[in-house]
CSV table of C-alpha atoms in Angstrom, one decimal:
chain,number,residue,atom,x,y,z
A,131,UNK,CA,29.0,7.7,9.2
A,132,UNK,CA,26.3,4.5,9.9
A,133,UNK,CA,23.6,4.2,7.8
A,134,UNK,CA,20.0,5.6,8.8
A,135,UNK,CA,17.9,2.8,9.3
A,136,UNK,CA,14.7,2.4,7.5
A,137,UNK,CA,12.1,4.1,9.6
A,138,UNK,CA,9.7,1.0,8.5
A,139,UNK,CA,11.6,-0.9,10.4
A,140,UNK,CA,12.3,0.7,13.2
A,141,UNK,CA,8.6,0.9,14.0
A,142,UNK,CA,8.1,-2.7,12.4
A,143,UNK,CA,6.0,-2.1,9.9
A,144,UNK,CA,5.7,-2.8,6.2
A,145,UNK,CA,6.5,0.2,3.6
A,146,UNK,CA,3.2,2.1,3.4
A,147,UNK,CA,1.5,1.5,6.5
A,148,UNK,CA,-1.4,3.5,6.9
A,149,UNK,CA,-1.4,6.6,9.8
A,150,UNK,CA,-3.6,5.0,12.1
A,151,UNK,CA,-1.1,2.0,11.7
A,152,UNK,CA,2.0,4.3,12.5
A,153,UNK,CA,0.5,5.9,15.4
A,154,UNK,CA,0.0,3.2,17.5
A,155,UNK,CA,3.5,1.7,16.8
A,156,UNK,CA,5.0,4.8,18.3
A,157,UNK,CA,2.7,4.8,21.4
A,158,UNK,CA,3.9,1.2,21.8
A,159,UNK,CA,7.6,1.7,21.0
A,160,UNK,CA,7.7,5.2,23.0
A,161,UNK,CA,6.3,3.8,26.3
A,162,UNK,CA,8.8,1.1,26.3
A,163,UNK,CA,11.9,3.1,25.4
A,164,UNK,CA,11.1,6.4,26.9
A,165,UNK,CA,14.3,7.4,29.1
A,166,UNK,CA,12.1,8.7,31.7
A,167,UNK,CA,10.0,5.0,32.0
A,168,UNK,CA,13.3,3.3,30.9
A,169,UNK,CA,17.2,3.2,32.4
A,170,UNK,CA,18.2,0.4,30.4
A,171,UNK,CA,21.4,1.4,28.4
A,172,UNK,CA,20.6,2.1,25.3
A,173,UNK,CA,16.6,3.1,26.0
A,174,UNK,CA,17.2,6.6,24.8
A,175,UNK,CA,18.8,6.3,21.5
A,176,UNK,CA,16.0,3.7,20.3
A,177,UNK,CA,13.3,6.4,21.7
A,178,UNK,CA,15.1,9.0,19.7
A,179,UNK,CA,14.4,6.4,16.6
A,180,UNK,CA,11.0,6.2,17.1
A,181,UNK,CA,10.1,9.3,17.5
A,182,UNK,CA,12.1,10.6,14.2
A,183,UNK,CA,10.6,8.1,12.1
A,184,UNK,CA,7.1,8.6,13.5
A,185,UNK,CA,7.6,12.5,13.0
A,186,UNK,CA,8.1,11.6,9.4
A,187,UNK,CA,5.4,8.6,8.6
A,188,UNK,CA,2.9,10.4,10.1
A,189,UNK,CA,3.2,13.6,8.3
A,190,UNK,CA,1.2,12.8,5.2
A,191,UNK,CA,3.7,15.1,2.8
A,192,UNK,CA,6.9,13.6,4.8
A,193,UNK,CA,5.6,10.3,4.3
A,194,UNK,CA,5.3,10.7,0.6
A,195,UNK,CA,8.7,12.2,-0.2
A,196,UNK,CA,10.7,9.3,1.8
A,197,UNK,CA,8.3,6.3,0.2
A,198,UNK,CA,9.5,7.7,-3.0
A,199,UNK,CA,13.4,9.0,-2.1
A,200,UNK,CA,14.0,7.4,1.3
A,201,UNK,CA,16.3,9.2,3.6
A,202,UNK,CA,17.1,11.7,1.3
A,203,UNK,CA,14.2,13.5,1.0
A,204,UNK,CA,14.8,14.8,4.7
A,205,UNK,CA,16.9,17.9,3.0
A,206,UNK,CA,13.6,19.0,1.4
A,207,UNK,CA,12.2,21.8,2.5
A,208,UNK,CA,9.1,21.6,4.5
A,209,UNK,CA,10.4,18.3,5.4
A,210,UNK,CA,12.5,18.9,8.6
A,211,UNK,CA,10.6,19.0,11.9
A,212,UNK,CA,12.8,16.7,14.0
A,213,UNK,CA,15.1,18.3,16.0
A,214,UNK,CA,17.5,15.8,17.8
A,215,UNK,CA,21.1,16.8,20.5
A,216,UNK,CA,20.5,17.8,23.8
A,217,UNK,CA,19.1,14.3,24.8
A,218,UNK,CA,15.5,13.8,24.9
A,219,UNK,CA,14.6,17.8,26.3
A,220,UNK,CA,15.4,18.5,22.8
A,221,UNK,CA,12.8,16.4,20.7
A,222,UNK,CA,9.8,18.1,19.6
A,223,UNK,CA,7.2,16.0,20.6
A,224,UNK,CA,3.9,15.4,22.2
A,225,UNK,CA,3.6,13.1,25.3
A,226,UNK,CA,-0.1,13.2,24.7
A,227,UNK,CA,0.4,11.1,21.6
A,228,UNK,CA,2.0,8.4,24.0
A,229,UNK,CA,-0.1,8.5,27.6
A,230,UNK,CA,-3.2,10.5,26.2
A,231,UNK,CA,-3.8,14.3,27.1
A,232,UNK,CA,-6.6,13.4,29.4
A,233,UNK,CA,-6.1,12.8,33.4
A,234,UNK,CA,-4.3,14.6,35.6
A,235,UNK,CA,-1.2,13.8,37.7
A,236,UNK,CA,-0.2,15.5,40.8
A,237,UNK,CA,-2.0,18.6,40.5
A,238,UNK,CA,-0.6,18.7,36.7
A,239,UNK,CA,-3.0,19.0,34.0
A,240,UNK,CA,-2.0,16.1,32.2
A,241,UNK,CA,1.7,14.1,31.3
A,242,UNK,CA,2.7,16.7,28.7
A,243,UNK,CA,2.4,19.4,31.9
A,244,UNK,CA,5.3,16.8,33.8
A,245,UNK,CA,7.5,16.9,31.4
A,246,UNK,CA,7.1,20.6,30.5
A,247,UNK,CA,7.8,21.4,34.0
A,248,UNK,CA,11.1,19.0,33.8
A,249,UNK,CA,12.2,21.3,31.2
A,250,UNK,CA,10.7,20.2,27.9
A,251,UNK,CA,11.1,21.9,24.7
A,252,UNK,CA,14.4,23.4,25.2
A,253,UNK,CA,16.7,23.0,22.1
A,254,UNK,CA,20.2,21.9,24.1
A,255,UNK,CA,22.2,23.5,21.3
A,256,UNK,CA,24.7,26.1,21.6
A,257,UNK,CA,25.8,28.9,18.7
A,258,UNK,CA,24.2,28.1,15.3
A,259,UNK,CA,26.9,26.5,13.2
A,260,UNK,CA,26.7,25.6,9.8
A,261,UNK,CA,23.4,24.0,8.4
A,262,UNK,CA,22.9,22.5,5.2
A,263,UNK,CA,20.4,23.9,2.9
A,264,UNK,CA,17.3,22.2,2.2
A,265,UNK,CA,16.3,20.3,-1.1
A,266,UNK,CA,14.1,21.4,-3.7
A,267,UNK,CA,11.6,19.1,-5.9
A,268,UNK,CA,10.2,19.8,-9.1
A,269,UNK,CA,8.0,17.7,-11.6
A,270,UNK,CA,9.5,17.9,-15.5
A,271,UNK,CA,7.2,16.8,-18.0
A,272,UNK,CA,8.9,15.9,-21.2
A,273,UNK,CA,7.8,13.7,-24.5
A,274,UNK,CA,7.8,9.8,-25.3
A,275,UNK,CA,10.5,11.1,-28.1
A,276,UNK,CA,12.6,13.3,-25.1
A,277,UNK,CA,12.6,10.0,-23.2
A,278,UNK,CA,13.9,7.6,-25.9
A,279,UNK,CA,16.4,9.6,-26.8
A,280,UNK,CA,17.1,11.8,-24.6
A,281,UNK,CA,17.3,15.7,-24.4
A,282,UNK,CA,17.9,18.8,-22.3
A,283,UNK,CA,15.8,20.8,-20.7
A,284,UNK,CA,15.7,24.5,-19.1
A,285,UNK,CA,13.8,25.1,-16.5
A,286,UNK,CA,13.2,28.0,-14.3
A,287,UNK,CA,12.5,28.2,-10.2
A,288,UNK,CA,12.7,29.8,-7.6
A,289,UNK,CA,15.0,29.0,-4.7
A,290,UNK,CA,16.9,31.1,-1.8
A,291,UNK,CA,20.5,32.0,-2.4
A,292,UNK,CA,23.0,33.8,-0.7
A,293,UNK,CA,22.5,37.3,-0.5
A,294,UNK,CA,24.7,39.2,-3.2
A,295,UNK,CA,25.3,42.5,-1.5
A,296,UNK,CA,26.6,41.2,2.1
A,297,UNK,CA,27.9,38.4,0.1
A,298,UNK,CA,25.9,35.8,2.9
A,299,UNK,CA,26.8,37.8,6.1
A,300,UNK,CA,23.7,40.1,7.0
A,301,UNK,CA,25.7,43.0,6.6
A,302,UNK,CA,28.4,44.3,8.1
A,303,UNK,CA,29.4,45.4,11.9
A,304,UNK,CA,29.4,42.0,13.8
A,305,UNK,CA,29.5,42.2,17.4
A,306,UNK,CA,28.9,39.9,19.9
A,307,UNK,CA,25.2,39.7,21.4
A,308,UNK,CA,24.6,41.3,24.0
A,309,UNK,CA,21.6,39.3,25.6
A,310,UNK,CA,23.4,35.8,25.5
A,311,UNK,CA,26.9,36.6,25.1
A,312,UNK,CA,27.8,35.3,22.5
A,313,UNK,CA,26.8,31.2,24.0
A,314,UNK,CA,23.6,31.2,21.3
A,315,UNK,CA,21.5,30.3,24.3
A,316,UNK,CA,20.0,31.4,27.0
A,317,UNK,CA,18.8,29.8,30.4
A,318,UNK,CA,16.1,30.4,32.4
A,319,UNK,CA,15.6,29.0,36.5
A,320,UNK,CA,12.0,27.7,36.7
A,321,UNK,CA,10.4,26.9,40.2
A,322,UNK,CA,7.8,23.9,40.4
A,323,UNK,CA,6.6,22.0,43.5
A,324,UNK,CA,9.5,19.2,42.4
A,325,UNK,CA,12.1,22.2,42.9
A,326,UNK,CA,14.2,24.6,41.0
A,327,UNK,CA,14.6,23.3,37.4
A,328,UNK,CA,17.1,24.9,34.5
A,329,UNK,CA,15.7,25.8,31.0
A,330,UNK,CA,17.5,26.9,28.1
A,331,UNK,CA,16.8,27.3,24.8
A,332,UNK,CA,17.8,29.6,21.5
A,333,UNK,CA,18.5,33.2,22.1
A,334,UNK,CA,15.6,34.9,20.3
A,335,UNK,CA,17.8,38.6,19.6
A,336,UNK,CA,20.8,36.8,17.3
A,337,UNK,CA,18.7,33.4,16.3
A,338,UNK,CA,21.5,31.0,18.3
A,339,UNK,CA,24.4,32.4,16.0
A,340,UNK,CA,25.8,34.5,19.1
A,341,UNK,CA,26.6,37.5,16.8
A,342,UNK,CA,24.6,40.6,16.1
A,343,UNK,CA,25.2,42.7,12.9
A,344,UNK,CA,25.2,46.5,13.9
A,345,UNK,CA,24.7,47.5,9.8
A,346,UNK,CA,21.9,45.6,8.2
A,347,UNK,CA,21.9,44.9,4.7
A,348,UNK,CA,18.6,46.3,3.2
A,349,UNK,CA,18.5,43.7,0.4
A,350,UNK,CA,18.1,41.0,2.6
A,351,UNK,CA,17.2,42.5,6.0
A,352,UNK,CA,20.1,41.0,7.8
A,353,UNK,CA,18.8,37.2,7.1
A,354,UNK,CA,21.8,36.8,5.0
A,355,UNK,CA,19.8,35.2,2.2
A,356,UNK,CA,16.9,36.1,-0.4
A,357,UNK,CA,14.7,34.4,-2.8
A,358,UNK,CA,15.7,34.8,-6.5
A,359,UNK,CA,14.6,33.0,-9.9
A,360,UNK,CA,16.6,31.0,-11.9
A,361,UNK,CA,17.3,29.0,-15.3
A,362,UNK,CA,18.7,25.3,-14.3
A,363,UNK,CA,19.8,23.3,-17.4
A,364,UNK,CA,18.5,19.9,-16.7
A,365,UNK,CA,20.1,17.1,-18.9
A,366,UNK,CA,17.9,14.1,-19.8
A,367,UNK,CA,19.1,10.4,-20.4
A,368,UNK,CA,17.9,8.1,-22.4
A,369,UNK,CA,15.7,5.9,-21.6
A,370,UNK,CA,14.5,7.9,-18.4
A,371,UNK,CA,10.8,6.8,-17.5
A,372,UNK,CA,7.8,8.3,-15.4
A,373,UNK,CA,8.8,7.9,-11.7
A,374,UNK,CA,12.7,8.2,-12.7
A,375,UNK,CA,14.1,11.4,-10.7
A,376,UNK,CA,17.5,12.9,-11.3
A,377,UNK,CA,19.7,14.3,-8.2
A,378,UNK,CA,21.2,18.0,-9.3
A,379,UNK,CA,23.9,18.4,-6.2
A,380,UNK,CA,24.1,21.7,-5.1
A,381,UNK,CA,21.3,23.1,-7.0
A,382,UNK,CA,18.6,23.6,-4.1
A,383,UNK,CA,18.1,26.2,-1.4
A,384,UNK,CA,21.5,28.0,0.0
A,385,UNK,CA,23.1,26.9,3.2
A,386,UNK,CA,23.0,29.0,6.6
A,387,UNK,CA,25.8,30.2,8.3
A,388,UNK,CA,28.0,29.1,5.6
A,389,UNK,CA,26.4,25.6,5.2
A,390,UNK,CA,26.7,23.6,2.2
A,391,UNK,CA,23.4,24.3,-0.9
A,392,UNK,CA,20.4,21.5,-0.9
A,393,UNK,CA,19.6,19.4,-3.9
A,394,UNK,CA,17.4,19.6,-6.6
A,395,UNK,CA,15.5,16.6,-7.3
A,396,UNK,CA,13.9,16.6,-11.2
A,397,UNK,CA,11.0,14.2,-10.9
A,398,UNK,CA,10.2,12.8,-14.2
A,399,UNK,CA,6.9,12.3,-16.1
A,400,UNK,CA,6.6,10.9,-19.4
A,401,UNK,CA,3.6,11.7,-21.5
A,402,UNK,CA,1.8,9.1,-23.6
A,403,UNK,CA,2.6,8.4,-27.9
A,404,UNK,CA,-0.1,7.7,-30.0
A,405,UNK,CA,1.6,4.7,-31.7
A,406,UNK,CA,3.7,2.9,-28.9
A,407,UNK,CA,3.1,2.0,-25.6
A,408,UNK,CA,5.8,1.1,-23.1
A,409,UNK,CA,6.7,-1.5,-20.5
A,410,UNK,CA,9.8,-0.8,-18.7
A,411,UNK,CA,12.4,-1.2,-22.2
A,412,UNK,CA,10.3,-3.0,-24.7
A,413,UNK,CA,7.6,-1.2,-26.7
A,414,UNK,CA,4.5,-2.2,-28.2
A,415,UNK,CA,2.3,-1.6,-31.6
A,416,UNK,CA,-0.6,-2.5,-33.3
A,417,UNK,CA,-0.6,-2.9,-36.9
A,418,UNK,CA,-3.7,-3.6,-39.4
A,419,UNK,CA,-3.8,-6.0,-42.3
A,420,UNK,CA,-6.4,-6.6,-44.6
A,421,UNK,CA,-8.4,-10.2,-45.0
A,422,UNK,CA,-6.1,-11.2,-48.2
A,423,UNK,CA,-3.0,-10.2,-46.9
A,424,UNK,CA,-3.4,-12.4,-43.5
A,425,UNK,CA,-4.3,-15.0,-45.9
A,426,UNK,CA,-1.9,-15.1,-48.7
A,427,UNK,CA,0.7,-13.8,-46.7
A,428,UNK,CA,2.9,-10.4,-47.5
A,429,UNK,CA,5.5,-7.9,-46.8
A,430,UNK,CA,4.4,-5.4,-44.3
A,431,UNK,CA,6.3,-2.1,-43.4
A,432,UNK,CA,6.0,-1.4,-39.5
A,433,UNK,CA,7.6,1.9,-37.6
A,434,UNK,CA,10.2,1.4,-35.4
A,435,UNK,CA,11.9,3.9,-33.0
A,436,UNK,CA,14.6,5.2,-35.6
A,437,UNK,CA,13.1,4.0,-39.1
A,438,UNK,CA,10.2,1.7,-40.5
A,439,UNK,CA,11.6,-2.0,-40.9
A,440,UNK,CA,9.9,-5.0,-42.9
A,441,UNK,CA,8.4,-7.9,-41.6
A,442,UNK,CA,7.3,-10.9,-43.5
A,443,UNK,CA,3.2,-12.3,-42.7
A,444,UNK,CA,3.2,-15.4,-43.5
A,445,UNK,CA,-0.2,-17.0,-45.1
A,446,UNK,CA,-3.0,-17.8,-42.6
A,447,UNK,CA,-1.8,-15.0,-40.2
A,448,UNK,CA,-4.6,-14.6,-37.6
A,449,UNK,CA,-5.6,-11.8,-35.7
A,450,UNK,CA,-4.0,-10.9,-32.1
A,451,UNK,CA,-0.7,-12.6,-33.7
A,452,UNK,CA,2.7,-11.1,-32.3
A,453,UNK,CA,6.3,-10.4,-33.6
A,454,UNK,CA,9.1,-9.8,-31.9
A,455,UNK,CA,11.4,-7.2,-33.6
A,456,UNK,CA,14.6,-7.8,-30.8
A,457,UNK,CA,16.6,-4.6,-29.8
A,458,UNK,CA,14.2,-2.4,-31.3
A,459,UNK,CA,13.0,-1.1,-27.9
A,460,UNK,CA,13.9,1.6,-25.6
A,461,UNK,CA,17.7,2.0,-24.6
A,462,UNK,CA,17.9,0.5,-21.0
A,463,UNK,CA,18.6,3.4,-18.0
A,464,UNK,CA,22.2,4.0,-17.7
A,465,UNK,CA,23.5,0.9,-20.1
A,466,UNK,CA,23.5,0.1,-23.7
A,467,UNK,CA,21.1,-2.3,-24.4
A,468,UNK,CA,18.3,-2.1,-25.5
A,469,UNK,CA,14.7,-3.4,-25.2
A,470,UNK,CA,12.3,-5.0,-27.8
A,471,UNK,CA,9.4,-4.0,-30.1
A,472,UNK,CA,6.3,-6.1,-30.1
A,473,UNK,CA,4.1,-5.7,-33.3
A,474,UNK,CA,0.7,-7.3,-32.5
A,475,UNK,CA,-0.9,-7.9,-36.0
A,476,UNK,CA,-5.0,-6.9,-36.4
A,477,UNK,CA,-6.9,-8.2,-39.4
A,478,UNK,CA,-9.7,-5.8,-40.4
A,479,UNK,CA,-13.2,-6.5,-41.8
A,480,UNK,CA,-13.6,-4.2,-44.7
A,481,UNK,CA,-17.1,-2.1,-43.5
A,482,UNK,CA,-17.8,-1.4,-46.6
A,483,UNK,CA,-17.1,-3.9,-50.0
A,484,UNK,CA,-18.2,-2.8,-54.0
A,485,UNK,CA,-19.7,-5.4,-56.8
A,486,UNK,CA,-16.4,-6.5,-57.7
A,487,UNK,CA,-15.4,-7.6,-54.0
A,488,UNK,CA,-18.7,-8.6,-53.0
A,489,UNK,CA,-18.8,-11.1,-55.5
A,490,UNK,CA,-15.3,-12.2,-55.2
A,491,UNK,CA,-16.7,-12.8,-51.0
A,492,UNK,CA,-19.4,-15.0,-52.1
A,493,UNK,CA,-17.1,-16.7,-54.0
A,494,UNK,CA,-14.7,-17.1,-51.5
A,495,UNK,CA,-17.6,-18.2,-49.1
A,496,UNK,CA,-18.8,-21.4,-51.1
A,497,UNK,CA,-14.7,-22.7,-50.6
A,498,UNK,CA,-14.7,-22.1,-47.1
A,499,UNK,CA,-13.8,-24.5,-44.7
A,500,UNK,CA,-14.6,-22.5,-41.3
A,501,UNK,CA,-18.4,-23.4,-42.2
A,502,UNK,CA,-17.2,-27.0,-43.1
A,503,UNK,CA,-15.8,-26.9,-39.3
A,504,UNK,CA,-19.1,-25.1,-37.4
A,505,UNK,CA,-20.9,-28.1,-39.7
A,506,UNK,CA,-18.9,-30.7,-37.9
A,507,UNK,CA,-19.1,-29.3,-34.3
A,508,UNK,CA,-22.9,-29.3,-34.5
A,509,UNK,CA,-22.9,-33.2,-35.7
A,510,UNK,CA,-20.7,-33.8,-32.9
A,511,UNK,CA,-23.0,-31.9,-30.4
A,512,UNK,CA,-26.2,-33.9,-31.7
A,513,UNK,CA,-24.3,-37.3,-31.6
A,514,UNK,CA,-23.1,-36.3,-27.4
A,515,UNK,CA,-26.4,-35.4,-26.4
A,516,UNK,CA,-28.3,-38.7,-28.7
């Protein structure tokens, strides 16, 4: 099977174009490849393009599930609206968004009134077969700790299975129906002033599936299907990060007609830790050292993901000063390496000092040398300006 295209492309734009921006690239693309305004070969399957990718980018909730999972967030429910087969009589869409709903036309009220009258709007399908179910999202928050190293969650939702007590059929009896005959369709003649036109679309009394059940089951009222809670285990990775989502086949809404389940797509959110912060693998901390140790130098303990480690601070160590503690970070998505830990060192001005240390300052004061240098860079000041 071909891959979809992107539907950025198709209407030549960049990836998160604004609505305004999508709209008038389908009016463009539509009144060029329109099969009606168009014979070239080929015409109709680039008008069927455009109009499935506008029907997505310009459906605000659409366009936010495929920027984030591309083509398959079309499975999701809520998400399907596009109904292709049957050539162009059965797309659901507005000519007005092309031409403009204003005017008239021959005595019609406007072009969506011509192409209603040609037929418009009729599905082209015939008995429902098997559909696919749709996809289910949810958003799982879990701990900085759950996302270094991992975990499993349990989650509960609520999603539409197969109906236990018909076991998926509707009940029991099935005959053929009796207002299509079994086709899944029904036609309709339509006069206009252009002639006698043929109509057809899904058969209201069986829903396209071209069976009726005589006994309906009372659980699910013959629909086959019913919503019902459930507990999902959801297993966690290490190294997972906010934005991350994980694909559970066959965990979303039931199939009809004996269709395949949906997904479940786990979108991942990782809360904040008080000590590190994180970028992509590595991690970062801030420790605090006091005015004697950045200046005589010492031993200082730092925590790491697993356990505390020591690093050495050498004399003269000045504030904003960074060390690298290599493969101390976060475990890397899927492999087995690992990031890196930053320490950024902070050297504190004690707030408060007793005799003892205030004494021992002034003392320290008269040795040193940073006033020696602010005494130099004045002299050199006075002799630029002389």
């Amino acid at each position: 099977m071909p891959t979809k295209r992107d539907y950025y492309d198709i209407l030549g734009l960049k990836k998160g174009a604004s609505t305004s921006e999508v709209k008038e690239a389908y009016k463009k693309l539509a009144k060029k490849y329109h099969p009606d305004l168009n014979k070239d070969n080929g015409a109709e399957e680039k008008f069927k393009e455009t109009l499935e990718a506008y029907q997505t980018l310009s459906d605000s909730k659409k366009k936010a599930n495929y920027d984030q999972f591309g083509h398959a967030a079309e499975g999701f429910q809520g998400f399907q609206g596009f109904r292709g087969g049957g050539g162009t009589r059965g797309f659901d869409f507005n000519m007005g968004d092309i031409f403009g709903s204003g005017g008239s036309f021959g005595g019609f009220g406007g072009m969506e009134d011509i192409f209603r009258a040609f037929g418009g709007g009729g599905t082209g399908r015939g008995a429902a077969g098997p559909t696919r179910g749709a996809n289910l999202r949810i958003d799982l928050s879990i701990s900085f700790e759950e996302a270094v190293f991992g975990t499993e969650k349990t989650v509960e939702l609520t999603r539409i299975e197969n109906c236990k007590e018909c076991k998926g059929k509707g009940g029991s009896g099935e005959e053929t129906c009796d207002q299509c005959h079994g086709a899944g369709i029904i036609r309709q003649q339509r006069k206009t002033m252009f002639g006698t036109f043929v109509t057809q679309g899904t058969c209201p009394r069986c829903g396209g599936k071209g069976k009726t059940i005589k006994n309906v089951c009372k659980k699910c009222e013959g629909r086959g299907r019913a919503k019902a809670k459930r507990e999902i285990k959801i297993k966690i990775p290490a190294g997972i990060d906010t934005g991350n989502h994980l694909n559970l086949r066959g965990e979303g809404n039931a199939g009809i007609n004996g269709g395949p389940s949906g997904d479940l797509f786990a979108v991942i959110f990782v809360e904040t830790d008080k000590v590190f912060k994180r970028d992509g693998e590595d991690i970062y901390a801030e420790m605090p050292i006091s005015f004697s140790e950045a200046a005589l130098g010492t031993n200082l303990d730092v925590p790491t993901l697993e356990e505390k480690t020591t690093i050495k601070i050498p004399n003269g160590t000045q504030t904003g000063t960074i060390f690298r503690l290599k493969g101390k970070g976060i475990k890397k998505l899927g492999e087995t390496r690992h990031g890196d830990e930053y320490v950024k060192i902070i050297v504190q001005t004690p707030s408060k000092t007793n005799k003892k240390q205030k004494e021992l300052f002034e003392q320290l004061a008269k040795e040193d040398d940073v006033k020696k240098q602010r005494k130099g860079f004045f002299e050199k000041i006075k002799k630029k300006f002389r």
